[in-house]
mmCIF file of C-alpha atoms in Angstrom:
data_model
loop_
_atom_site.group_PDB
_atom_site.id
_atom_site.type_symbol
_atom_site.label_atom_id
_atom_site.label_comp_id
_atom_site.label_asym_id
_atom_site.label_seq_id
_atom_site.Cartn_x
_atom_site.Cartn_y
_atom_site.Cartn_z
ATOM 1 C CA MET P 1 -176.254 -131.718 96.174
ATOM 2 C CA LYS P 2 -172.867 -130.204 96.770
ATOM 3 C CA LYS P 3 -169.761 -130.767 95.439
ATOM 4 C CA ILE P 4 -166.005 -129.991 96.461
ATOM 5 C CA LEU P 5 -164.423 -128.550 93.275
ATOM 6 C CA ASN P 6 -163.368 -125.311 91.798
ATOM 7 C CA ASN P 7 -163.933 -124.927 87.753
ATOM 8 C CA PRO P 8 -166.012 -127.849 86.717
ATOM 9 C CA ALA P 9 -164.091 -128.144 83.418
ATOM 10 C CA ASP P 10 -161.024 -128.972 85.631
ATOM 11 C CA TYR P 11 -162.236 -131.822 87.504
ATOM 12 C CA VAL P 12 -160.992 -134.413 86.096
ATOM 13 C CA ASP P 13 -157.299 -133.151 85.468
ATOM 14 C CA GLU P 14 -157.205 -131.787 89.168
ATOM 15 C CA MET P 15 -158.612 -135.041 90.389
ATOM 16 C CA LEU P 16 -155.715 -136.905 88.605
ATOM 17 C CA ASP P 17 -152.970 -134.190 89.589
ATOM 18 C CA GLY P 18 -153.834 -135.431 93.226
ATOM 19 C CA LEU P 19 -154.094 -139.089 92.621
ATOM 20 C CA CYS P 20 -150.577 -138.885 91.464
ATOM 21 C CA ALA P 21 -149.412 -136.299 94.149
ATOM 22 C CA ALA P 22 -150.773 -138.770 97.029
ATOM 23 C CA HIS P 23 -149.479 -141.868 95.064
ATOM 24 C CA PRO P 24 -145.978 -140.887 93.506
ATOM 25 C CA GLU P 25 -145.031 -144.482 94.468
ATOM 26 C CA SER P 26 -147.696 -146.124 92.439
ATOM 27 C CA TYR P 27 -148.731 -143.657 89.358
ATOM 28 C CA ARG P 28 -147.830 -141.060 87.058
ATOM 29 C CA ARG P 29 -149.415 -139.361 84.413
ATOM 30 C CA ALA P 30 -148.456 -139.723 80.711
ATOM 31 C CA GLY P 31 -149.649 -139.179 77.210
ATOM 32 C CA GLU P 32 -150.022 -135.846 75.471
ATOM 33 C CA SER P 33 -153.407 -134.836 77.523
ATOM 34 C CA GLY P 34 -151.994 -136.107 80.448
ATOM 35 C CA ARG P 35 -155.349 -138.229 80.569
ATOM 36 C CA VAL P 36 -153.045 -141.549 81.040
ATOM 37 C CA ILE P 37 -152.233 -143.345 84.534
ATOM 38 C CA VAL P 38 -149.065 -145.627 84.236
ATOM 39 C CA ARG P 39 -147.649 -147.809 86.528
ATOM 40 C CA ALA P 40 -144.885 -146.178 88.568
ATOM 41 C CA ASP P 41 -142.255 -148.408 86.787
ATOM 42 C CA ALA P 42 -144.013 -149.363 83.573
ATOM 43 C CA PRO P 43 -143.321 -150.668 80.800
ATOM 44 C CA VAL P 44 -142.267 -153.499 82.173
ATOM 45 C CA GLN P 45 -140.296 -155.319 79.522
ATOM 46 C CA GLY P 46 -140.561 -158.958 78.405
ATOM 47 C CA LYS P 47 -144.224 -158.703 80.120
ATOM 48 C CA VAL P 48 -147.444 -158.595 78.523
ATOM 49 C CA GLY P 49 -148.941 -155.203 79.188
ATOM 50 C CA VAL P 50 -152.551 -154.907 80.043
ATOM 51 C CA VAL P 51 -154.529 -151.308 79.592
ATOM 52 C CA SER P 52 -157.669 -150.261 80.525
ATOM 53 C CA GLY P 53 -159.744 -147.122 80.034
ATOM 54 C CA GLY P 54 -163.425 -145.584 80.517
ATOM 55 C CA GLY P 55 -165.006 -142.539 81.564
ATOM 56 C CA SER P 56 -164.182 -140.688 85.243
ATOM 57 C CA GLY P 57 -166.395 -140.631 88.001
ATOM 58 C CA HIS P 58 -165.949 -144.550 88.900
ATOM 59 C CA LEU P 59 -163.150 -144.578 91.327
ATOM 60 C CA PRO P 60 -161.236 -147.003 91.880
ATOM 61 C CA THR P 61 -162.438 -147.970 88.571
ATOM 62 C CA PHE P 62 -160.930 -147.231 86.419
ATOM 63 C CA THR P 63 -157.679 -145.844 87.279
ATOM 64 C CA GLY P 64 -156.913 -146.630 90.982
ATOM 65 C CA TYR P 65 -156.372 -150.275 89.298
ATOM 66 C CA VAL P 66 -153.028 -149.498 88.003
ATOM 67 C CA GLY P 67 -150.083 -151.402 89.693
ATOM 68 C CA ARG P 68 -148.467 -154.407 90.392
ATOM 69 C CA GLY P 69 -150.419 -157.802 89.403
ATOM 70 C CA LEU P 70 -153.121 -155.278 88.176
ATOM 71 C CA LEU P 71 -153.452 -152.898 85.009
ATOM 72 C CA ASP P 72 -150.087 -151.616 83.570
ATOM 73 C CA ALA P 73 -151.650 -148.299 82.310
ATOM 74 C CA CYS P 74 -155.082 -146.740 81.746
ATOM 75 C CA SER P 75 -156.814 -143.875 79.704
ATOM 76 C CA ILE P 76 -159.656 -142.043 81.398
ATOM 77 C CA GLY P 77 -162.092 -139.544 79.799
ATOM 78 C CA ASN P 78 -164.543 -136.797 81.359
ATOM 79 C CA VAL P 79 -166.996 -137.769 84.052
ATOM 80 C CA PHE P 80 -168.850 -140.994 82.405
ATOM 81 C CA ALA P 81 -167.333 -140.095 79.051
ATOM 82 C CA GLY P 82 -164.902 -142.379 77.569
ATOM 83 C CA PRO P 83 -161.357 -141.762 76.665
ATOM 84 C CA SER P 84 -159.833 -140.630 73.351
ATOM 85 C CA VAL P 85 -158.432 -142.230 70.738
ATOM 86 C CA GLY P 86 -155.009 -140.740 71.293
ATOM 87 C CA ASP P 87 -155.373 -141.406 75.046
ATOM 88 C CA CYS P 88 -155.973 -144.845 74.263
ATOM 89 C CA VAL P 89 -152.862 -145.143 72.035
ATOM 90 C CA ASP P 90 -150.688 -143.098 74.554
ATOM 91 C CA ALA P 91 -151.970 -146.089 77.323
ATOM 92 C CA MET P 92 -150.873 -149.061 75.228
ATOM 93 C CA ARG P 93 -147.511 -147.579 74.353
ATOM 94 C CA ALA P 94 -146.959 -146.408 78.005
ATOM 95 C CA ALA P 95 -147.749 -150.478 78.650
ATOM 96 C CA ASP P 96 -145.895 -152.197 75.904
ATOM 97 C CA GLY P 97 -142.780 -153.866 77.227
ATOM 98 C CA GLY P 98 -142.774 -155.915 74.196
ATOM 99 C CA ALA P 99 -144.392 -158.989 74.696
ATOM 100 C CA GLY P 100 -147.619 -157.306 73.187
ATOM 101 C CA VAL P 101 -150.925 -155.379 75.007
ATOM 102 C CA LEU P 102 -154.104 -156.650 76.308
ATOM 103 C CA ARG P 103 -156.974 -154.209 75.984
ATOM 104 C CA LEU P 104 -159.293 -154.772 78.761
ATOM 105 C CA TYR P 105 -162.348 -152.878 79.182
ATOM 106 C CA GLY P 106 -166.039 -152.624 79.500
ATOM 107 C CA ASN P 107 -168.342 -153.166 76.950
ATOM 108 C CA TYR P 108 -169.381 -149.589 75.674
ATOM 109 C CA GLY P 109 -169.892 -148.229 72.646
ATOM 110 C CA GLY P 110 -167.433 -145.439 72.549
ATOM 111 C CA ASP P 111 -164.725 -147.041 74.666
ATOM 112 C CA ARG P 112 -165.044 -149.758 71.780
ATOM 113 C CA MET P 113 -164.747 -147.705 69.216
ATOM 114 C CA ASN P 114 -161.758 -145.954 70.377
ATOM 115 C CA PHE P 115 -159.571 -148.474 71.489
ATOM 116 C CA ASP P 116 -160.066 -150.423 68.078
ATOM 117 C CA MET P 117 -159.161 -147.603 66.508
ATOM 118 C CA ALA P 118 -156.085 -147.157 68.948
ATOM 119 C CA GLY P 119 -155.256 -151.291 68.142
ATOM 120 C CA GLU P 120 -155.304 -150.936 64.629
ATOM 121 C CA LEU P 121 -153.427 -147.771 64.787
ATOM 122 C CA LEU P 122 -150.362 -149.563 66.938
ATOM 123 C CA GLU P 123 -151.044 -153.024 65.185
ATOM 124 C CA MET P 124 -149.739 -151.226 61.714
ATOM 125 C CA GLU P 125 -146.595 -150.200 63.839
ATOM 126 C CA GLY P 126 -145.909 -153.498 64.502
ATOM 127 C CA MET P 127 -147.532 -153.720 68.387
ATOM 128 C CA GLU P 128 -149.436 -157.346 69.036
ATOM 129 C CA SER P 129 -152.529 -156.358 70.777
ATOM 130 C CA THR P 130 -155.484 -158.689 71.896
ATOM 131 C CA THR P 131 -159.325 -157.348 73.408
ATOM 132 C CA VAL P 132 -161.438 -158.476 75.831
ATOM 133 C CA LEU P 133 -164.818 -156.707 76.814
ATOM 134 C CA VAL P 134 -165.870 -157.440 80.507
ATOM 135 C CA ALA P 135 -169.740 -157.687 79.790
ATOM 136 C CA ASP P 136 -170.851 -158.869 83.673
ATOM 137 C CA ASP P 137 -174.172 -156.648 83.996
ATOM 138 C CA ILE P 138 -176.531 -159.109 83.968
ATOM 139 C CA ALA P 139 -179.689 -156.850 84.367
ATOM 140 C CA SER P 140 -178.629 -154.800 80.736
ATOM 141 C CA ALA P 141 -179.376 -157.979 78.584
ATOM 142 C CA PRO P 142 -180.764 -161.487 78.914
ATOM 143 C CA ARG P 143 -178.368 -164.158 78.704
ATOM 144 C CA GLU P 144 -178.726 -165.481 75.265
ATOM 145 C CA GLU P 145 -177.608 -161.726 74.457
ATOM 146 C CA LYS P 146 -174.948 -161.668 76.999
ATOM 147 C CA ALA P 147 -172.552 -159.977 74.236
ATOM 148 C CA LYS P 148 -174.597 -157.033 74.910
ATOM 149 C CA ARG P 149 -174.242 -156.374 78.566
ATOM 150 C CA ARG P 150 -172.489 -153.811 79.691
ATOM 151 C CA GLY P 151 -169.334 -154.083 82.120
ATOM 152 C CA VAL P 152 -169.445 -152.929 85.548
ATOM 153 C CA ALA P 153 -167.963 -154.014 88.951
ATOM 154 C CA GLY P 154 -166.647 -157.200 87.583
ATOM 155 C CA LEU P 155 -164.000 -155.333 85.894
ATOM 156 C CA LEU P 156 -161.912 -156.110 89.195
ATOM 157 C CA TYR P 157 -161.665 -159.732 88.733
ATOM 158 C CA ALA P 158 -160.826 -159.268 85.047
ATOM 159 C CA TYR P 159 -158.249 -157.083 85.911
ATOM 160 C CA LYS P 160 -156.925 -158.882 88.979
ATOM 161 C CA ILE P 161 -156.956 -162.100 86.861
ATOM 162 C CA ALA P 162 -155.307 -160.679 83.755
ATOM 163 C CA GLY P 163 -152.423 -158.666 85.763
ATOM 164 C CA ALA P 164 -151.782 -162.141 87.792
ATOM 165 C CA MET P 165 -151.300 -164.130 84.643
ATOM 166 C CA ALA P 166 -148.994 -161.425 82.876
ATOM 167 C CA ASP P 167 -146.848 -161.749 86.227
ATOM 168 C CA ARG P 168 -146.323 -164.982 85.917
ATOM 169 C CA PRO P 169 -142.813 -165.967 83.788
ATOM 170 C CA GLY P 170 -142.960 -166.601 80.423
ATOM 171 C CA ALA P 171 -146.392 -165.623 79.929
ATOM 172 C CA THR P 172 -147.609 -164.736 76.665
ATOM 173 C CA LEU P 173 -150.240 -162.668 75.478
ATOM 174 C CA GLY P 174 -152.591 -165.217 73.769
ATOM 175 C CA ASP P 175 -152.137 -166.720 77.803
ATOM 176 C CA VAL P 176 -153.344 -163.581 79.441
ATOM 177 C CA THR P 177 -156.083 -162.881 76.832
ATOM 178 C CA ALA P 178 -157.029 -166.466 77.545
ATOM 179 C CA ALA P 179 -157.087 -166.056 81.365
ATOM 180 C CA ALA P 180 -158.952 -162.804 81.149
ATOM 181 C CA ARG P 181 -161.967 -164.119 78.770
ATOM 182 C CA LYS P 182 -162.078 -166.921 81.200
ATOM 183 C CA ALA P 183 -162.466 -164.505 84.255
ATOM 184 C CA VAL P 184 -165.186 -162.704 82.243
ATOM 185 C CA GLU P 185 -167.169 -165.349 81.542
ATOM 186 C CA ALA P 186 -167.072 -166.531 85.613
ATOM 187 C CA THR P 187 -168.089 -163.422 86.643
ATOM 188 C CA ALA P 188 -171.892 -161.863 86.731
ATOM 189 C CA THR P 189 -173.372 -158.428 88.699
ATOM 190 C CA ILE P 190 -176.508 -157.026 89.687
ATOM 191 C CA GLY P 191 -176.997 -153.604 91.344
ATOM 192 C CA VAL P 192 -179.555 -151.212 92.877
ATOM 193 C CA ALA P 193 -179.643 -147.671 92.785
ATOM 194 C CA LEU P 194 -181.369 -145.837 95.847
ATOM 195 C CA THR P 195 -180.250 -141.959 94.379
ATOM 196 C CA PRO P 196 -179.130 -140.114 91.322
ATOM 197 C CA CYS P 197 -175.447 -138.416 91.081
ATOM 198 C CA ILE P 198 -174.616 -135.205 89.703
ATOM 199 C CA VAL P 199 -171.848 -135.314 86.830
ATOM 200 C CA PRO P 200 -169.648 -132.040 87.377
ATOM 201 C CA GLU P 201 -170.376 -130.371 83.903
ATOM 202 C CA ALA P 202 -174.171 -130.781 83.984
ATOM 203 C CA GLY P 203 -174.534 -129.618 87.493
ATOM 204 C CA LYS P 204 -177.920 -131.446 88.258
ATOM 205 C CA PRO P 205 -178.958 -135.229 89.094
ATOM 206 C CA THR P 206 -178.923 -137.677 86.062
ATOM 207 C CA PHE P 207 -181.789 -138.565 86.805
ATOM 208 C CA THR P 208 -184.916 -138.667 89.396
ATOM 209 C CA ILE P 209 -185.993 -140.946 91.858
ATOM 210 C CA ALA P 210 -188.779 -140.710 94.657
ATOM 211 C CA GLU P 211 -187.210 -140.409 98.335
ATOM 212 C CA ASN P 212 -189.131 -143.782 98.956
ATOM 213 C CA GLU P 213 -188.352 -145.861 95.551
ATOM 214 C CA MET P 214 -185.356 -148.366 94.596
ATOM 215 C CA GLU P 215 -184.434 -149.255 91.163
ATOM 216 C CA MET P 216 -183.357 -152.647 90.137
ATOM 217 C CA GLY P 217 -180.703 -153.170 87.737
ATOM 218 C CA MET P 218 -179.922 -149.585 87.028
ATOM 219 C CA GLY P 219 -176.664 -149.129 85.513
ATOM 220 C CA ILE P 220 -173.758 -146.953 86.969
ATOM 221 C CA HIS P 221 -174.460 -143.972 84.306
ATOM 222 C CA GLY P 222 -178.010 -144.399 85.117
ATOM 223 C CA GLU P 223 -179.158 -146.485 82.655
ATOM 224 C CA PRO P 224 -182.532 -148.033 82.768
ATOM 225 C CA GLY P 225 -182.941 -151.120 85.095
ATOM 226 C CA LEU P 226 -185.715 -153.877 85.546
ATOM 227 C CA TRP P 227 -187.821 -152.112 87.496
ATOM 228 C CA ARG P 228 -188.883 -149.262 89.872
ATOM 229 C CA GLY P 229 -190.906 -149.428 93.078
ATOM 230 C CA PRO P 230 -191.200 -149.043 97.101
ATOM 231 C CA LEU P 231 -187.657 -149.300 98.923
ATOM 232 C CA LYS P 232 -187.381 -152.703 100.304
ATOM 233 C CA PRO P 233 -185.804 -154.020 103.195
ATOM 234 C CA ALA P 234 -182.135 -155.547 103.120
ATOM 235 C CA ASP P 235 -182.932 -159.087 103.036
ATOM 236 C CA ALA P 236 -185.517 -158.796 100.449
ATOM 237 C CA ILE P 237 -183.013 -156.837 98.044
ATOM 238 C CA VAL P 238 -180.355 -159.544 98.505
ATOM 239 C CA ALA P 239 -183.048 -162.338 98.040
ATOM 240 C CA GLU P 240 -184.050 -160.813 94.570
ATOM 241 C CA MET P 241 -180.169 -159.964 93.218
ATOM 242 C CA MET P 242 -179.065 -163.525 94.468
ATOM 243 C CA GLU P 243 -182.177 -165.419 92.725
ATOM 244 C CA ARG P 244 -181.687 -163.329 89.609
ATOM 245 C CA LEU P 245 -177.479 -163.948 89.911
ATOM 246 C CA LEU P 246 -177.913 -167.668 90.880
ATOM 247 C CA ALA P 247 -180.461 -168.241 87.710
ATOM 248 C CA ASP P 248 -178.169 -166.540 85.358
ATOM 249 C CA THR P 249 -175.096 -168.164 86.283
ATOM 250 C CA GLY P 250 -176.562 -171.815 87.415
ATOM 251 C CA ILE P 251 -173.832 -171.861 90.125
ATOM 252 C CA GLY P 252 -174.927 -174.136 92.692
ATOM 253 C CA ARG P 253 -174.050 -176.989 95.509
ATOM 254 C CA GLY P 254 -170.895 -177.919 95.732
ATOM 255 C CA GLU P 255 -169.111 -174.575 93.988
ATOM 256 C CA ARG P 256 -167.006 -172.114 94.998
ATOM 257 C CA VAL P 257 -167.428 -168.273 94.657
ATOM 258 C CA SER P 258 -165.849 -165.037 95.364
ATOM 259 C CA VAL P 259 -168.295 -162.173 96.537
ATOM 260 C CA LEU P 260 -167.890 -158.644 95.842
ATOM 261 C CA VAL P 261 -170.040 -156.263 97.618
ATOM 262 C CA ASN P 262 -169.750 -152.929 96.278
ATOM 263 C CA SER P 263 -171.135 -149.284 96.953
ATOM 264 C CA LEU P 264 -171.903 -147.359 94.445
ATOM 265 C CA GLY P 265 -170.256 -144.019 96.094
ATOM 266 C CA ALA P 266 -172.828 -143.062 98.911
ATOM 267 C CA THR P 267 -173.748 -146.165 100.551
ATOM 268 C CA PRO P 268 -171.461 -146.774 103.954
ATOM 269 C CA HIS P 269 -169.710 -149.855 105.009
ATOM 270 C CA GLU P 270 -172.586 -150.618 107.269
ATOM 271 C CA GLU P 271 -175.092 -151.220 104.947
ATOM 272 C CA LEU P 272 -172.742 -153.075 102.734
ATOM 273 C CA TYR P 273 -172.181 -155.666 105.712
ATOM 274 C CA ILE P 274 -175.784 -155.723 106.243
ATOM 275 C CA LEU P 275 -175.770 -156.989 102.506
ATOM 276 C CA TYR P 276 -173.272 -159.106 103.011
ATOM 277 C CA ARG P 277 -174.462 -161.028 105.795
ATOM 278 C CA ARG P 278 -177.775 -162.064 103.838
ATOM 279 C CA ILE P 279 -175.436 -163.195 100.704
ATOM 280 C CA ALA P 280 -173.579 -165.287 102.998
ATOM 281 C CA GLN P 281 -176.384 -167.118 104.600
ATOM 282 C CA GLU P 282 -178.249 -167.888 101.063
ATOM 283 C CA LEU P 283 -175.044 -168.986 99.748
ATOM 284 C CA ALA P 284 -174.363 -171.334 102.769
ATOM 285 C CA ASP P 285 -178.017 -172.811 102.859
ATOM 286 C CA LYS P 286 -177.543 -173.359 99.017
ATOM 287 C CA GLY P 287 -174.193 -175.207 99.698
ATOM 288 C CA ILE P 288 -171.937 -172.776 97.658
ATOM 289 C CA THR P 289 -168.942 -171.796 99.547
ATOM 290 C CA VAL P 290 -167.657 -168.186 99.862
ATOM 291 C CA THR P 291 -164.246 -167.477 99.643
ATOM 292 C CA PHE P 292 -162.034 -164.262 99.105
ATOM 293 C CA PRO P 293 -165.172 -162.028 99.740
ATOM 294 C CA LEU P 294 -164.691 -158.318 99.191
ATOM 295 C CA VAL P 295 -166.731 -155.440 100.704
ATOM 296 C CA GLY P 296 -165.984 -152.089 100.087
ATOM 297 C CA ARG P 297 -166.175 -149.494 97.440
ATOM 298 C CA TYR P 298 -164.834 -151.127 94.192
ATOM 299 C CA ALA P 299 -166.367 -149.555 91.146
ATOM 300 C CA THR P 300 -168.857 -146.306 92.258
ATOM 301 C CA SER P 301 -170.806 -143.647 90.101
ATOM 302 C CA MET P 302 -170.062 -140.577 92.149
ATOM 303 C CA GLU P 303 -172.149 -139.985 94.687
ATOM 304 C CA MET P 304 -174.949 -142.228 93.778
ATOM 305 C CA ALA P 305 -176.780 -144.541 96.514
ATOM 306 C CA GLY P 306 -176.994 -147.879 95.761
ATOM 307 C CA ALA P 307 -174.872 -151.095 95.656
ATOM 308 C CA SER P 308 -174.141 -154.129 93.510
ATOM 309 C CA VAL P 309 -173.427 -157.493 93.847
ATOM 310 C CA THR P 310 -171.182 -159.872 91.920
ATOM 311 C CA LEU P 311 -170.700 -163.437 92.208
ATOM 312 C CA PHE P 312 -167.243 -165.080 90.431
ATOM 313 C CA ARG P 313 -167.295 -168.398 89.959
ATOM 314 C CA LEU P 314 -163.874 -170.059 90.948
ATOM 315 C CA ASP P 315 -161.874 -173.233 89.757
ATOM 316 C CA GLU P 316 -158.659 -173.966 91.050
ATOM 317 C CA THR P 317 -156.475 -171.805 88.467
ATOM 318 C CA LEU P 318 -158.860 -168.643 88.806
ATOM 319 C CA GLU P 319 -158.371 -168.961 92.661
ATOM 320 C CA SER P 320 -154.636 -169.481 92.228
ATOM 321 C CA LEU P 321 -154.924 -165.917 90.208
ATOM 322 C CA LEU P 322 -157.112 -164.434 92.479
ATOM 323 C CA ARG P 323 -155.071 -165.020 95.377
ATOM 324 C CA ALA P 324 -151.923 -163.839 93.390
ATOM 325 C CA PRO P 325 -149.835 -160.803 95.031
ATOM 326 C CA ALA P 326 -150.932 -157.555 93.699
ATOM 327 C CA HIS P 327 -150.581 -153.644 94.724
ATOM 328 C CA CYS P 328 -152.251 -150.437 94.262
ATOM 329 C CA PRO P 329 -153.508 -148.077 96.619
ATOM 330 C CA PHE P 330 -156.894 -149.018 96.383
ATOM 331 C CA TRP P 331 -156.632 -152.787 96.783
ATOM 332 C CA SER P 332 -153.781 -155.153 97.774
ATOM 333 C CA VAL P 333 -153.694 -158.729 97.984
#
């Protein structure tokens, strides 16, 4: 595989330079290291700040979702490596409008440790903060061990719901935290990988997989999935993904869901729509109504070929927050 880059060690910083140069109305860099992306008008005084963070290599997740009605700031690490404690501190400070800060990020050990340390440091200075972990990857742990699951593409829904609640006049840190937790509980994701990707500083594929193989449930960093075997037709892939998602969530007839069909990086929109076509048919056959479908690149893994499917169980409150205005260069409502 070939990559367009200069020095691999400069990959993330040059990417952030380009991101902010292309979208100065939306993003600015902050923090001592420059590894914090902040909403152009942040902090918004009197509003709860919503902060996230994670490794590079997943655009638009994480930094891409800084914007109105979404995140106020985001710390970013090297490719597939979490942000530093200092960057987490700087992101929280940049988002603090005096009403407290929610730390909202994926359930990964390094991210948890560094955000926890950042929170403790700033709480000692008087900042009020809370944490909500996104753990939507149903392939990474059984339902009875849901707290061990990884956070993947379902982060998008948590960002949207928390950001929309934070924009409501008078919303407190408790309100925003409760909304984010409700979103996480309503979200389930499973993915399928077809090819590996290359971390620039490593210069070689993260794993190997045969040309005629697929892996169900592989994580966004190449974590082992549920099984590996011959590549199946699109409808057969959807059948297994939907069976697993519906069994895990218990979503059934008469309910409403949003569906996210996400490219892991290299999979084109045409193939995503082939998947969505069958997903929509299966849900309709089961009496489940799809509203607000999302199809595209929302949470990638460099140039990995593959896709993930997320079901987001809706009620009146969550649907209202999902439909609330939001804007960043990668997604607007």
